[in-house]
Amino acid sequence: VAWRAQLFGWGALYVPEATAYHERGWKKDSRKNQPLFIRRFSYINRYRMIIKNESYLYILLHSIFILPYEISSLGYAIIKEPGLLKAWIYLFYDYKKLLYKRKVIMKKKKKEFSEIYRFFN
């Protein structure tokens, strides 16, 4: 949500007194208890997000940092959870729809990627 909000020109404030809770995260040894479709969705969702929201230039510029993680993630899936790999079929099946969503998002974009990524340097 914050990624797209930044693209659409929204701002964010830091409030040190605020407390946030994130209940959905994986807890130790709980991953295997999650249904396979949830694990597949979790595994492939970052690629959906990248296709819809990311700058192709920034993917290229940061590929030296991104590729080791992605190779490790794929290796983990192949060795430990091969059932996750079917999620790639869903991604390819939805690819045209994701590109359409990207087009809609990029038309509404109000901030340049360089402005958003200044927080990551």
Short mmCIF file of C-alpha atoms in Angstrom, two decimals, residues 9-105:
data_model
loop_
_atom_site.label_atom_id
_atom_site.label_comp_id
_atom_site.label_asym_id
_atom_site.label_seq_id
_atom_site.Cartn_x
_atom_site.Cartn_y
_atom_site.Cartn_z
CA GLY A 9 1.93 11.29 -4.61
CA TRP A 10 0.82 10.59 -1.07
CA GLY A 11 3.10 11.51 1.79
CA ALA A 12 3.98 9.75 4.99
CA LEU A 13 4.66 11.03 8.47
CA TYR A 14 6.88 9.56 11.15
CA VAL A 15 5.10 9.44 14.49
CA PRO A 16 7.41 7.97 17.13
CA GLU A 17 4.55 7.41 19.58
CA ALA A 18 2.62 5.26 17.11
CA THR A 19 2.57 1.48 17.50
CA ALA A 20 1.88 -0.87 14.60
CA TYR A 21 1.06 -4.56 14.69
CA HIS A 22 1.46 -6.97 11.80
CA GLU A 23 -0.34 -10.20 12.57
CA ARG A 24 -0.01 -11.93 9.22
CA GLY A 25 3.74 -12.64 9.32
CA TRP A 26 5.21 -16.14 9.43
CA LYS A 27 5.98 -17.31 12.93
CA LYS A 28 8.67 -19.86 13.64
CA ASP A 29 7.65 -23.31 12.33
CA SER A 30 4.21 -22.02 11.24
CA ARG A 31 4.95 -21.94 7.50
CA LYS A 32 4.34 -25.66 7.03
CA ASN A 33 0.94 -25.25 8.72
CA GLN A 34 -0.21 -22.71 6.12
CA PRO A 35 -2.26 -24.06 3.19
CA LEU A 36 -0.26 -24.47 -0.03
CA PHE A 37 -2.34 -21.88 -1.90
CA ILE A 38 -1.46 -19.27 0.77
CA ARG A 39 2.24 -20.11 0.52
CA ARG A 40 2.08 -19.93 -3.29
CA PHE A 41 0.37 -16.55 -3.14
CA SER A 42 2.93 -15.27 -0.64
CA TYR A 43 5.82 -16.58 -2.74
CA ILE A 44 4.69 -15.09 -6.07
CA ASN A 45 3.07 -11.89 -4.82
CA ARG A 46 6.32 -9.92 -4.77
CA TYR A 47 6.71 -10.53 -8.52
CA ARG A 48 3.18 -9.30 -9.09
CA MET A 49 4.01 -6.17 -7.10
CA ILE A 50 7.21 -5.61 -9.08
CA ILE A 51 5.45 -6.00 -12.43
CA LYS A 52 2.73 -3.53 -11.45
CA ASN A 53 4.73 -0.92 -9.54
CA GLU A 54 8.46 -1.05 -10.16
CA SER A 55 10.61 0.95 -12.53
CA TYR A 56 12.34 -1.28 -15.06
CA LEU A 57 15.40 0.98 -14.80
CA TYR A 58 15.61 0.47 -11.03
CA ILE A 59 15.28 -3.30 -11.45
CA LEU A 60 18.24 -3.18 -13.82
CA LEU A 61 20.26 -0.84 -11.59
CA HIS A 62 19.63 -2.94 -8.47
CA SER A 63 19.88 -6.35 -10.12
CA ILE A 64 23.27 -7.01 -8.51
CA PHE A 65 21.51 -6.87 -5.14
CA ILE A 66 18.23 -8.46 -6.25
CA LEU A 67 19.57 -11.50 -8.14
CA PRO A 68 21.29 -13.29 -5.22
CA TYR A 69 18.07 -13.15 -3.20
CA GLU A 70 15.93 -14.27 -6.12
CA ILE A 71 18.28 -17.17 -6.96
CA SER A 72 18.26 -18.23 -3.30
CA SER A 73 14.47 -17.97 -3.16
CA LEU A 74 14.07 -20.12 -6.26
CA GLY A 75 16.62 -22.62 -4.93
CA TYR A 76 14.72 -22.85 -1.65
CA ALA A 77 11.46 -23.48 -3.50
CA ILE A 78 13.01 -26.19 -5.69
CA ILE A 79 14.63 -28.00 -2.77
CA LYS A 80 12.32 -27.40 0.19
CA GLU A 81 8.90 -26.53 -1.24
CA PRO A 82 8.55 -27.65 -4.86
CA GLY A 83 4.79 -27.19 -4.54
CA LEU A 84 5.39 -23.44 -4.66
CA LEU A 85 6.66 -23.59 -8.23
CA LYS A 86 3.14 -23.91 -9.64
CA ALA A 87 2.71 -20.27 -8.62
CA TRP A 88 4.86 -19.33 -11.65
CA ILE A 89 2.14 -20.73 -13.91
CA TYR A 90 -0.38 -18.39 -12.30
CA LEU A 91 2.00 -15.45 -12.78
CA PHE A 92 2.48 -16.19 -16.47
CA TYR A 93 -1.26 -16.75 -16.89
CA ASP A 94 -1.99 -13.32 -15.34
CA TYR A 95 0.91 -11.49 -17.02
CA LYS A 96 -1.18 -9.53 -19.55
CA LYS A 97 -3.63 -8.51 -16.82
CA LEU A 98 -0.71 -7.37 -14.64
CA LEU A 99 0.71 -5.31 -17.51
CA TYR A 100 -2.68 -3.68 -17.97
CA LYS A 101 -2.81 -2.85 -14.25
CA ARG A 102 0.73 -1.46 -14.52
CA LYS A 103 -0.37 0.79 -17.38
CA VAL A 104 -3.26 2.14 -15.27
CA ILE A 105 -0.99 2.67 -12.26
#
